[in-house]
Amino acid sequence: MTDPLLVEGRAWVFGDEVNTDDMYPGFAMRLPVAEAARHMFDASRPDWPGLVEPGDIVVGGRNFGLGSSRPVALLFRELGVGALVAERFNTLFLRNCVNYGLPALTVPGIAGAVREGDRLRVDVRAGELTDLATGTTHAGTPLPDFLADIIQAGGLIPRLEASGHLRPTL
Amino acid sequence: MPDTLIAKVLRGASGGGPVEPGDIVVCDVEMTVLLDLQFGHDRLGDVVAVHDPDKIAVVMDHAVPAPSIRDAESGRRARAFAAAHGISRFFDIGNHGIVHQVIAEQGLARPGTVLACTDSHTCAAGAFGAAARGLGPAEVLQIVCTGRTWHQVPPTYRYELTGAKHPWVNGKDVFLHVAGAYGEATGHALEFGGPGLATVPMSDRRTIATQGAEVGADFTIFPADRICLDHLSATAPEATPLEPDEGAAYAAVRTVDLDQVSPMVALPGTVIGNAGPVGDVAGTKVDQAFIGSCANGQLTDLETAARVLKGHRVASGTRLIVTPASQRIYAQASRLGYLADLVEAGATVTNPTCGACFGYHMGVLAAGEVCITASTRNFKGRMGSPDAEVYMASPATVAVSAIRGVISDVRELDGVPA
Ligand code: SF4
């Protein structure tokens, strides 16, 4: 089985302070997740959900994910995004990524260092990103082990099922 | 080592050992609050047993009365959940309000405790000295089952308030002043204190604490001083004082002279480094004006709006929407005559709900429209079309702008007693 914390894919580069209302517009909260995902970045980059491919990596700037607690990570996962990388994540957003099993790594200065379309390798546990297009390696801030373990387990929901807190869906 | 306010609360909730910024602690959660939208996506219906029904509340707020069949289904599931798990603190339609208003009214957040809720403005409860921050739905689901979660002790920016707040200055203005001058606070706590705090009533503290999410702060927290404890005397009489320790270390201490804070407006997009005095944008034409939300739908906000609007008319070409933050406020504002003053001036007064604040129902903006709002967020697309523009200001500024049809300074309105 492949390690979800070791991701290789094509980069999409976003800017600073991309907020949750852009990623997951309010009106889309009344849609099923599969449909809501088609509306990611409606306000800033509406064609993106049609362009992104499974395994791609989203790179953001400062304060990525400022805003709401809405589970944006579910939409990224729905579109098959393999990992998020940002110079700095909003902490609520980062918790949501971890808790929904979406690999996320903080790498200072990264948004200006990689180009859109570059192939990247992200090792979330080691806290390392390699730009395969240039061969450059960037040091990130590894997550504490207990959070990396949650991502590896696919998020909190499978764990709550395994521990008997949540009835499994059939 | 001496504790900042947030360190003190997290230390207490995690067993009492020493903590310092960067430490991760596992805390007992004193109160967990669920809201209607969560029942749409979440697996709450599959919960085998809640950890303690007396430490859970369910609040109907974001989409009530249901504007869609999906929301109606969420409501049905919320009722079934409350019944199945014996949750007595269930605030259904008619006894409801925006979650952070209900938390405040019901005394669900007490000084020195940890509160959890699936909403980014949960930091509102920091006005009462609680460690409260937005968490995602999956994490709150886990807390419902286990009663615990982790927090990282953040470094703190201390705001030392001096001087005295002018009556026309709202917590919103104080917050926008801070957000405009100091920008983001990702991964930090905001702590307010100092001699000027005595001139800042609980309603303004709640507005400031609520808005802390907009600069990306993990927590916003106020001490439990005399004003706070008096406020809690009916709902949480057992609450005790809470102050930071003498000599606590801060990432920065910033002095805010309240005498110098005037009515402020945030420009569309973000509040971070993007707010200035109302004069900067005075004269901007406004299609919609909104007073409401967990930040500024309080009784004092409706009172201010009524005082400004009484004897005036909302300008033609502008619409004013006023949403009381809870059923209790709605009833009080009705009894006190505020609602009549607002309606007679041409405002649309809605039932208590999140509604227009998150562009979901009852006040969604069209492309090209301009809104001035007293709600919490001015992101592109937040209140409807991504091609609408949202300015943010205090209820007084929003109300006077509705009368004039353009963004205006309330201090220029004739006949408004200061
Ligand atoms: S009023 Fe607005 S900010 Fe407050 S909880 Fe509701 S949607 Fe969120």
Coordinates of C-alpha atoms and ligand atoms in Angstrom, one line a residue:
Chain A
M1 CA 0.0 0.0 0.0
T2 CA 1.3 3.5 -0.8
D3 CA 2.1 5.8 2.1
P4 CA -0.4 8.7 2.1
L5 CA 2.3 10.9 3.7
L6 CA 4.6 10.5 0.7
V7 CA 3.1 12.3 -2.2
E8 CA 4.3 13.0 -5.7
G9 CA 2.4 15.2 -8.1
R10 CA 2.0 18.3 -10.2
A11 CA 2.0 21.7 -8.5
W12 CA -0.8 24.3 -8.5
V13 CA 0.4 27.6 -7.0
F14 CA -2.0 29.9 -5.1
G15 CA -1.2 33.2 -3.4
D16 CA -1.4 34.6 0.1
E17 CA -4.4 34.5 2.4
V18 CA -6.6 32.3 0.3
N19 CA -9.7 32.0 2.4
T20 CA -12.2 29.2 3.1
D21 CA -15.1 31.1 1.6
D22 CA -13.3 31.1 -1.7
M23 CA -12.4 27.4 -1.4
Y24 CA -15.9 26.4 -0.3
P25 CA -18.5 29.1 -1.1
G26 CA -21.3 29.5 1.3
F27 CA -24.0 28.5 -1.2
A28 CA -22.1 25.3 -1.9
M29 CA -22.6 24.2 1.7
R30 CA -26.1 23.1 0.7
L31 CA -24.8 20.8 -2.0
P32 CA -23.5 17.2 -1.7
V33 CA -19.7 17.1 -1.4
A34 CA -19.1 15.9 -4.9
E35 CA -21.0 18.9 -6.3
A36 CA -19.6 21.4 -3.8
A37 CA -16.1 20.4 -5.0
R38 CA -17.0 21.7 -8.5
H39 CA -17.3 25.2 -6.9
M40 CA -13.9 25.4 -5.3
F41 CA -12.3 28.8 -6.0
D42 CA -15.4 30.2 -7.6
A43 CA -14.4 33.7 -6.6
S44 CA -10.8 33.5 -7.8
R45 CA -10.1 30.6 -10.1
P46 CA -13.4 29.1 -11.2
D47 CA -12.0 26.8 -13.9
W48 CA -9.6 25.1 -11.5
P49 CA -11.9 22.2 -10.4
G50 CA -12.0 21.1 -14.1
L51 CA -8.2 21.2 -14.5
V52 CA -7.0 19.6 -11.3
E53 CA -6.1 15.9 -11.5
P54 CA -5.9 13.2 -8.9
G55 CA -2.5 13.3 -7.2
D56 CA -1.9 17.0 -7.8
I57 CA -0.4 19.1 -5.0
V58 CA -1.8 22.6 -4.0
V59 CA 0.8 25.1 -2.9
G60 CA -0.3 28.2 -1.0
G61 CA 1.3 31.3 0.5
R62 CA 0.8 32.9 3.9
N63 CA -2.2 32.3 6.1
F64 CA -3.6 29.7 3.7
G65 CA -7.1 28.7 4.8
L66 CA -8.0 31.8 6.8
G67 CA -11.7 31.7 7.7
S68 CA -14.4 29.2 8.4
S69 CA -14.4 25.7 10.0
R70 CA -16.2 24.3 7.0
P71 CA -14.5 21.0 6.0
V72 CA -12.7 22.2 2.9
A73 CA -10.3 19.2 3.1
L74 CA -13.2 17.0 2.1
L75 CA -13.5 18.9 -1.2
F76 CA -9.8 18.7 -1.9
R77 CA -9.9 15.0 -1.3
E78 CA -13.0 14.7 -3.5
L79 CA -11.0 16.2 -6.4
G80 CA -8.1 13.8 -5.6
V81 CA -5.6 16.4 -4.3
G82 CA -2.7 14.5 -2.8
A83 CA -1.3 17.1 -0.5
L84 CA -1.4 20.8 0.5
V85 CA 1.8 22.8 1.0
A86 CA 1.8 26.4 2.3
E87 CA 4.2 28.9 3.8
R88 CA 1.9 29.2 6.8
F89 CA -1.5 27.6 7.3
N90 CA -4.3 29.0 9.3
T91 CA -4.3 26.7 12.3
L92 CA -8.0 25.8 12.2
F93 CA -7.6 24.9 8.5
L94 CA -4.6 22.8 9.2
R95 CA -6.4 20.9 12.0
N96 CA -9.2 20.2 9.5
C97 CA -6.8 18.9 6.9
V98 CA -5.3 16.5 9.5
N99 CA -8.6 15.4 10.8
Y100 CA -10.0 14.6 7.4
G101 CA -6.8 12.8 6.4
L102 CA -5.4 15.3 3.9
P103 CA -1.6 15.5 4.0
A104 CA -0.4 19.1 4.7
L105 CA 3.1 20.4 5.1
T106 CA 4.3 23.9 6.1
V107 CA 7.3 25.0 4.0
P108 CA 8.5 28.6 4.6
G109 CA 8.9 30.6 1.4
I110 CA 7.6 27.8 -0.8
A111 CA 5.0 29.8 -2.9
G112 CA 7.7 31.9 -4.5
A113 CA 10.1 28.9 -4.9
V114 CA 8.1 26.5 -7.1
R115 CA 6.4 27.1 -10.4
E116 CA 3.0 25.9 -11.4
G117 CA 3.2 22.6 -13.2
D118 CA 6.5 21.5 -11.5
R119 CA 6.5 17.9 -10.3
L120 CA 6.9 17.9 -6.5
R121 CA 7.7 15.2 -4.0
V122 CA 6.3 15.9 -0.5
D123 CA 7.4 13.8 2.5
V124 CA 5.1 15.0 5.2
R125 CA 6.6 12.9 8.0
A126 CA 10.1 14.0 7.3
G127 CA 9.0 17.6 6.6
E128 CA 10.7 17.8 3.2
L129 CA 9.6 19.0 -0.2
T130 CA 11.6 18.3 -3.4
D131 CA 11.0 20.1 -6.6
L132 CA 11.7 17.4 -9.1
A133 CA 11.7 19.9 -12.0
T134 CA 14.7 21.8 -10.5
G135 CA 16.1 19.1 -8.1
T136 CA 15.9 21.6 -5.2
T137 CA 14.9 20.4 -1.7
H138 CA 13.1 22.6 0.7
A139 CA 12.9 22.0 4.5
G140 CA 9.5 22.2 6.0
T141 CA 8.1 22.0 9.5
P142 CA 7.2 18.4 10.2
L143 CA 3.9 17.8 12.0
P144 CA 4.0 16.3 15.5
D145 CA 3.9 12.5 15.2
F146 CA 0.4 12.1 16.6
L147 CA -1.0 14.4 13.9
A148 CA 0.9 12.6 11.1
D149 CA -0.5 9.3 12.5
I150 CA -4.1 10.8 12.2
I151 CA -3.4 11.6 8.5
Q152 CA -2.0 8.1 8.0
A153 CA -5.1 6.6 9.4
G154 CA -7.2 8.5 6.9
G155 CA -8.4 11.1 9.5
L156 CA -10.5 10.9 12.7
I157 CA -13.6 9.3 11.3
P158 CA -12.0 5.8 10.6
R159 CA -10.4 6.0 14.0
L160 CA -13.7 6.7 15.7
E161 CA -15.2 3.7 13.9
A162 CA -12.3 1.5 14.9
S163 CA -12.6 2.5 18.5
G164 CA -16.3 1.8 18.6
H165 CA -17.4 5.4 19.1
L166 CA -19.0 5.6 15.7
R167 CA -21.2 3.0 14.0
P168 CA -19.6 2.1 10.7
T169 CA -21.5 3.0 7.6
L170 CA -22.5 0.0 5.5
Chain B
M1 CA 6.7 30.4 34.8
P2 CA 4.1 33.2 35.0
D3 CA 1.1 32.5 32.7
T4 CA -0.5 34.5 30.1
L5 CA -4.3 34.2 30.2
I6 CA -4.5 31.5 27.6
A7 CA -1.7 29.5 29.1
K8 CA -3.4 29.7 32.5
V9 CA -6.7 28.3 31.1
L10 CA -5.0 25.6 29.1
R11 CA -2.8 24.6 32.0
G12 CA -5.8 24.3 34.3
A13 CA -7.8 22.2 31.8
S14 CA -4.9 19.8 31.1
G15 CA -4.0 18.8 34.6
G16 CA -2.2 21.8 36.0
G17 CA 1.4 21.2 35.0
P18 CA 3.5 24.1 33.7
V19 CA 3.1 25.0 30.1
E20 CA 4.8 27.3 27.7
P21 CA 4.2 28.5 24.2
G22 CA 4.5 25.6 21.7
D23 CA 3.5 22.9 24.2
I24 CA 0.7 20.6 23.1
V25 CA -1.7 19.7 25.9
V26 CA -4.7 17.4 26.0
C27 CA -7.6 19.2 27.7
D28 CA -10.9 18.3 29.2
V29 CA -13.7 20.1 27.2
E30 CA -16.2 21.6 29.6
M31 CA -18.9 22.4 26.9
T32 CA -19.3 21.2 23.3
V33 CA -21.7 23.1 21.1
L34 CA -23.2 21.6 17.9
L35 CA -25.0 23.6 15.2
D36 CA -27.6 22.8 12.6
L37 CA -25.3 22.8 9.5
Q38 CA -23.2 20.1 11.1
F39 CA -26.0 17.6 10.9
G40 CA -26.0 17.9 7.1
H41 CA -22.6 16.5 6.5
D42 CA -21.6 14.8 9.7
R43 CA -21.8 11.4 11.1
L44 CA -23.4 12.6 14.3
G45 CA -26.3 10.2 13.6
D46 CA -23.8 7.3 14.0
V47 CA -22.5 8.3 17.4
V48 CA -22.9 5.3 19.7
A49 CA -22.8 7.3 23.0
V50 CA -22.0 10.9 23.8
H51 CA -19.4 11.3 26.6
D52 CA -21.7 13.4 28.7
P53 CA -25.1 14.8 27.6
D54 CA -24.9 17.6 30.2
K55 CA -21.7 18.9 28.5
I56 CA -23.2 19.2 25.1
A57 CA -25.6 21.8 23.6
V58 CA -27.3 21.8 20.2
V59 CA -28.1 25.2 18.6
M60 CA -30.2 25.8 15.5
D61 CA -28.8 28.9 13.9
H62 CA -27.2 29.0 10.5
A63 CA -30.1 28.0 8.3
V64 CA -33.3 28.6 10.2
P65 CA -36.2 28.4 9.4
A66 CA -34.9 25.9 6.8
P67 CA -34.4 27.6 3.4
S68 CA -34.0 24.3 1.6
I69 CA -35.0 20.6 1.9
R70 CA -31.4 19.7 2.8
D71 CA -31.5 22.2 5.7
A72 CA -34.8 20.8 6.8
E73 CA -33.3 17.3 6.9
S74 CA -30.4 18.7 9.0
G75 CA -33.0 20.1 11.5
R76 CA -34.7 16.7 11.6
R77 CA -31.4 15.0 12.4
A78 CA -30.5 17.5 15.0
R79 CA -33.8 16.9 16.8
A80 CA -33.4 13.2 16.6
F81 CA -29.8 13.5 18.0
A82 CA -30.9 15.6 20.9
A83 CA -33.7 13.2 21.8
A84 CA -31.6 10.0 21.3
H85 CA -28.8 11.3 23.6
G86 CA -30.9 13.1 26.2
I87 CA -29.4 16.5 25.5
S88 CA -31.5 19.0 27.4
R89 CA -29.6 22.1 26.2
F90 CA -31.3 22.0 22.8
F91 CA -32.1 25.4 21.3
D92 CA -34.6 24.7 18.6
I93 CA -36.3 27.3 16.5
G94 CA -38.3 29.6 18.7
N95 CA -35.8 29.2 21.5
H96 CA -32.7 29.7 19.4
G97 CA -30.1 32.2 18.3
I98 CA -26.7 32.4 16.7
V99 CA -24.6 29.9 18.5
H100 CA -22.1 32.4 20.0
Q101 CA -25.0 34.5 21.3
V102 CA -26.7 31.5 22.8
I103 CA -23.4 30.5 24.5
A104 CA -23.2 34.0 26.0
E105 CA -26.8 34.2 27.1
Q106 CA -26.9 30.8 28.6
G107 CA -23.6 31.1 30.5
L108 CA -22.2 28.1 28.6
A109 CA -18.7 29.6 28.6
R110 CA -17.2 30.2 32.0
P111 CA -13.8 31.7 32.9
G112 CA -11.0 29.2 32.9
T113 CA -12.8 26.5 31.0
V114 CA -12.4 25.0 27.5
L115 CA -15.3 25.3 25.1
A116 CA -15.5 23.5 21.7
C117 CA -17.8 24.3 18.8
T118 CA -17.7 23.7 15.0
D119 CA -17.5 27.3 14.1
S120 CA -14.6 29.6 13.5
H121 CA -16.0 32.4 15.6
T122 CA -16.1 30.2 18.7
C123 CA -13.3 32.5 19.9
A124 CA -16.3 34.8 20.9
A125 CA -16.4 33.0 24.2
G126 CA -13.0 34.3 25.0
A127 CA -14.8 37.5 26.2
F128 CA -15.7 35.4 29.3
G129 CA -12.1 34.1 29.9
A130 CA -12.8 30.8 28.2
A131 CA -10.3 29.0 25.9
A132 CA -12.5 28.7 22.9
R133 CA -11.5 28.3 19.3
G134 CA -12.9 27.1 16.0
L135 CA -12.5 23.4 15.4
G136 CA -13.6 21.4 12.4
P137 CA -16.6 19.0 12.4
A138 CA -14.6 15.8 12.6
E139 CA -12.8 17.0 15.6
V140 CA -15.9 18.1 17.3
L141 CA -17.4 14.7 16.5
Q142 CA -14.5 13.2 18.4
I143 CA -15.0 15.5 21.4
V144 CA -18.7 14.6 21.5
C145 CA -17.6 11.0 21.9
T146 CA -14.6 11.5 24.2
G147 CA -14.9 14.9 26.0
R148 CA -11.3 15.8 25.2
T149 CA -9.1 17.3 22.6
W150 CA -5.6 18.8 22.2
H151 CA -4.5 22.4 22.0
Q152 CA -1.2 24.0 21.4
V153 CA -0.3 26.8 23.8
P154 CA 0.1 29.8 21.5
P155 CA 2.4 32.8 22.1
T156 CA 0.3 35.9 23.0
Y157 CA 0.0 39.4 21.6
R158 CA -1.1 41.5 24.5
Y159 CA -3.3 44.5 23.8
E160 CA -3.0 47.0 26.6
L161 CA -6.0 49.3 26.5
T162 CA -5.6 52.9 27.9
G163 CA -7.8 55.9 27.9
A164 CA -11.6 55.6 27.5
K165 CA -13.9 54.3 24.7
H166 CA -16.1 57.0 23.2
P167 CA -19.8 56.1 23.3
W168 CA -19.9 56.1 19.5
V169 CA -17.1 53.7 19.3
N170 CA -18.1 50.1 19.1
G171 CA -16.0 46.9 19.8
K172 CA -16.0 46.6 16.0
D173 CA -14.1 49.9 15.7
V174 CA -11.6 48.8 18.3
F175 CA -11.1 45.5 16.5
L176 CA -10.7 47.1 13.1
H177 CA -8.3 49.6 14.5
V178 CA -6.1 46.7 15.8
A179 CA -6.5 44.6 12.6
G180 CA -5.7 47.6 10.4
A181 CA -2.6 48.6 12.4
Y182 CA -1.2 45.2 13.4
G183 CA -2.4 42.8 10.8
E184 CA -2.5 39.1 11.1
A185 CA -2.0 36.9 14.2
T186 CA -1.8 33.4 12.8
G187 CA -0.9 30.9 15.4
H188 CA -1.1 33.5 18.3
A189 CA -3.5 34.3 21.0
L190 CA -4.8 37.9 21.5
E191 CA -5.1 39.0 25.1
F192 CA -6.9 42.2 26.0
G193 CA -6.4 44.1 29.3
G194 CA -5.2 47.3 30.8
P195 CA -6.8 50.2 32.6
G196 CA -9.0 51.1 29.5
L197 CA -10.8 47.8 29.7
A198 CA -13.0 49.2 32.4
T199 CA -14.7 51.4 29.8
V200 CA -15.3 48.4 27.5
P201 CA -18.6 46.7 28.3
M202 CA -19.3 43.0 27.7
S203 CA -21.1 43.6 24.4
D204 CA -18.0 45.2 22.9
R205 CA -15.7 42.6 24.4
R206 CA -17.8 40.0 22.7
T207 CA -17.6 41.7 19.4
I208 CA -13.8 42.0 19.7
A209 CA -13.4 38.4 20.8
T210 CA -15.6 37.2 17.9
Q211 CA -13.6 39.1 15.3
G212 CA -10.3 37.6 16.5
A213 CA -10.8 34.8 13.9
E214 CA -10.5 37.4 11.1
V215 CA -6.8 38.0 11.9
G216 CA -6.2 34.3 12.1
A217 CA -5.7 34.2 15.9
D218 CA -6.1 30.8 17.6
F219 CA -7.7 32.4 20.7
T220 CA -8.9 35.8 21.8
I221 CA -9.2 36.1 25.5
F222 CA -10.2 38.7 28.1
P223 CA -9.7 38.5 31.9
A224 CA -12.7 37.7 34.1
D225 CA -12.8 41.1 35.8
R226 CA -15.6 42.6 37.9
I227 CA -17.6 43.6 34.7
C228 CA -17.4 40.1 33.4
L229 CA -18.3 38.4 36.7
D230 CA -21.2 40.8 37.3
H231 CA -22.5 39.9 33.8
L232 CA -22.2 36.2 34.6
S233 CA -23.8 36.5 38.1
A234 CA -27.2 35.2 36.9
T235 CA -26.0 32.4 34.6
A236 CA -22.7 31.3 36.1
P237 CA -22.6 32.6 39.7
E238 CA -19.8 30.2 40.6
A239 CA -17.4 32.0 38.2
T240 CA -14.2 33.3 39.8
P241 CA -11.8 36.1 38.7
L242 CA -9.2 35.2 36.1
E243 CA -6.2 37.4 35.4
P244 CA -2.8 36.8 33.7
D245 CA 0.1 36.4 36.0
E246 CA 2.4 39.3 36.8
G247 CA 5.5 39.1 34.6
A248 CA 4.0 36.8 32.0
A249 CA 6.0 36.8 28.7
Y250 CA 4.3 38.1 25.6
A251 CA 5.3 37.9 21.9
A252 CA 4.5 41.6 21.8
V253 CA 2.7 44.1 24.0
R254 CA 0.8 46.7 22.0
T255 CA -0.8 49.8 23.6
V256 CA -4.2 50.9 22.2
D257 CA -5.3 54.4 23.3
L258 CA -9.0 54.2 23.3
D259 CA -9.3 58.0 23.2
Q260 CA -7.8 57.8 19.7
V261 CA -10.1 55.1 18.3
S262 CA -12.7 56.5 16.0
P263 CA -15.4 54.9 13.7
M264 CA -13.5 52.6 11.3
V265 CA -14.3 50.8 8.1
A266 CA -12.6 47.7 6.6
L267 CA -12.4 47.6 2.8
P268 CA -13.6 44.6 0.9
G269 CA -11.6 41.4 1.0
T270 CA -10.0 41.1 4.4
V271 CA -9.6 43.1 7.6
I272 CA -5.9 42.3 7.8
G273 CA -4.0 45.6 7.2
N274 CA -7.1 46.8 5.3
A275 CA -9.1 49.1 7.6
G276 CA -9.1 52.8 8.1
P277 CA -11.1 55.7 9.5
V278 CA -14.6 56.0 8.0
G279 CA -13.6 59.3 6.3
D280 CA -11.4 57.3 3.9
V281 CA -14.4 55.8 2.1
A282 CA -17.2 58.2 3.0
G283 CA -19.5 58.8 0.0
T284 CA -19.3 55.2 -1.4
K285 CA -22.7 54.2 -2.6
V286 CA -24.4 51.3 -0.7
D287 CA -26.9 48.9 -2.1
Q288 CA -27.3 46.8 1.1
A289 CA -26.6 47.5 4.7
F290 CA -26.6 44.7 7.2
I291 CA -26.7 44.7 11.0
G292 CA -26.6 41.3 12.6
S293 CA -24.3 38.2 13.2
C294 CA -22.6 36.8 16.2
A295 CA -20.5 39.9 16.3
N296 CA -23.0 42.7 16.2
G297 CA -26.6 41.4 16.5
Q298 CA -26.7 42.1 20.2
L299 CA -29.3 44.1 22.0
T300 CA -27.0 47.1 22.3
D301 CA -26.4 46.9 18.5
L302 CA -30.2 47.0 17.8
E303 CA -30.6 49.8 20.3
T304 CA -27.8 51.8 18.5
A305 CA -29.4 51.1 15.1
A306 CA -32.8 52.2 16.4
R307 CA -31.4 55.3 18.0
V308 CA -29.7 56.3 14.7
L309 CA -32.7 55.5 12.5
K310 CA -35.6 56.8 14.6
G311 CA -37.2 59.6 12.7
H312 CA -35.2 58.9 9.6
R313 CA -35.8 56.8 6.5
V314 CA -33.5 54.3 4.8
A315 CA -32.4 56.0 1.5
S316 CA -34.2 55.0 -1.6
G317 CA -32.0 52.6 -3.6
T318 CA -30.6 51.2 -0.4
R319 CA -32.0 48.3 1.7
L320 CA -31.2 47.7 5.4
I321 CA -31.5 44.3 6.9
V322 CA -31.4 43.8 10.6
T323 CA -31.1 40.4 12.2
P324 CA -31.3 40.0 15.9
A325 CA -28.8 37.4 17.1
S326 CA -31.2 35.4 19.2
Q327 CA -34.9 34.9 20.0
R328 CA -34.3 36.5 23.4
I329 CA -32.8 39.7 21.8
Y330 CA -35.7 39.7 19.3
A331 CA -38.2 39.6 22.1
Q332 CA -36.4 42.3 24.2
A333 CA -35.9 44.6 21.2
S334 CA -39.6 44.2 20.4
R335 CA -40.6 45.0 24.0
L336 CA -38.3 48.0 24.1
G337 CA -39.7 49.4 20.8
Y338 CA -36.4 49.1 18.8
L339 CA -38.0 46.9 16.2
A340 CA -40.8 49.4 15.6
D341 CA -38.3 52.2 15.1
L342 CA -36.3 50.1 12.7
V343 CA -39.3 48.9 10.7
E344 CA -40.8 52.3 10.5
A345 CA -37.6 53.7 9.1
G346 CA -37.8 51.1 6.3
A347 CA -35.5 48.4 7.7
T348 CA -36.3 44.7 7.0
V349 CA -36.0 42.9 10.4
T350 CA -35.5 39.2 10.0
N351 CA -35.8 36.3 12.4
P352 CA -32.6 35.4 14.4
T353 CA -30.2 33.4 12.1
C354 CA -26.8 33.6 10.5
G355 CA -28.5 34.3 7.2
A356 CA -27.0 37.1 5.3
C357 CA -23.7 36.9 7.2
F358 CA -22.5 33.9 5.2
G359 CA -24.4 34.5 2.0
Y360 CA -26.7 31.6 2.5
H361 CA -30.2 33.1 2.8
M362 CA -32.1 36.3 3.6
G363 CA -29.9 39.0 2.1
V364 CA -27.7 37.5 -0.6
L365 CA -25.8 40.0 -2.8
A366 CA -25.9 40.3 -6.6
A367 CA -22.9 40.9 -8.8
G368 CA -21.8 44.5 -8.8
E369 CA -23.6 45.3 -5.5
V370 CA -22.0 47.1 -2.6
C371 CA -22.8 46.1 1.0
I372 CA -21.7 47.7 4.3
T373 CA -22.0 45.1 7.0
A374 CA -21.7 44.9 10.8
S375 CA -21.2 41.1 10.5
T376 CA -17.9 39.3 10.8
R377 CA -16.4 38.7 7.4
N378 CA -15.8 40.7 4.2
F379 CA -14.2 38.1 2.1
K380 CA -14.8 38.2 -1.7
G381 CA -18.0 36.2 -2.2
R382 CA -18.8 35.9 1.5
M383 CA -22.3 37.4 1.2
G384 CA -23.2 36.3 -2.2
S385 CA -21.8 37.0 -5.6
P386 CA -18.0 37.1 -5.9
D387 CA -18.5 40.3 -7.8
A388 CA -20.1 42.1 -4.9
E389 CA -18.1 44.3 -2.5
V390 CA -18.4 44.0 1.2
Y391 CA -17.3 46.8 3.5
M392 CA -17.3 46.2 7.3
A393 CA -18.1 48.7 10.1
S394 CA -20.0 49.2 13.4
P395 CA -23.8 49.1 13.6
A396 CA -23.9 52.9 14.1
T397 CA -21.9 53.4 10.9
V398 CA -24.0 50.9 9.0
A399 CA -27.2 52.5 10.2
V400 CA -26.2 56.0 9.2
S401 CA -24.9 54.8 5.9
A402 CA -28.3 53.2 5.3
I403 CA -30.0 56.6 5.9
R404 CA -27.6 58.4 3.6
G405 CA -27.3 55.7 1.0
V406 CA -23.6 56.2 1.0
I407 CA -20.9 55.3 3.6
S408 CA -21.1 58.0 6.2
D409 CA -19.7 59.1 9.6
V410 CA -22.3 58.7 12.3
R411 CA -20.9 61.8 14.1
E412 CA -22.2 64.0 11.3
L413 CA -25.8 62.9 11.6
D414 CA -28.0 65.7 12.9
G415 CA -30.1 65.0 16.0
V416 CA -28.2 61.9 17.0
P417 CA -27.3 62.2 20.7
A418 CA -23.8 61.1 21.4
Ligands
SF4_1 S1 -23.3 34.9 12.3 FE1 -21.9 34.7 10.6 S2 -19.9 34.5 11.6 FE2 -21.4 34.2 13.2 S3 -21.7 32.0 13.4 FE3 -23.2 32.8 11.9 S4 -22.3 32.6 9.9 FE4 -20.6 32.4 11.4

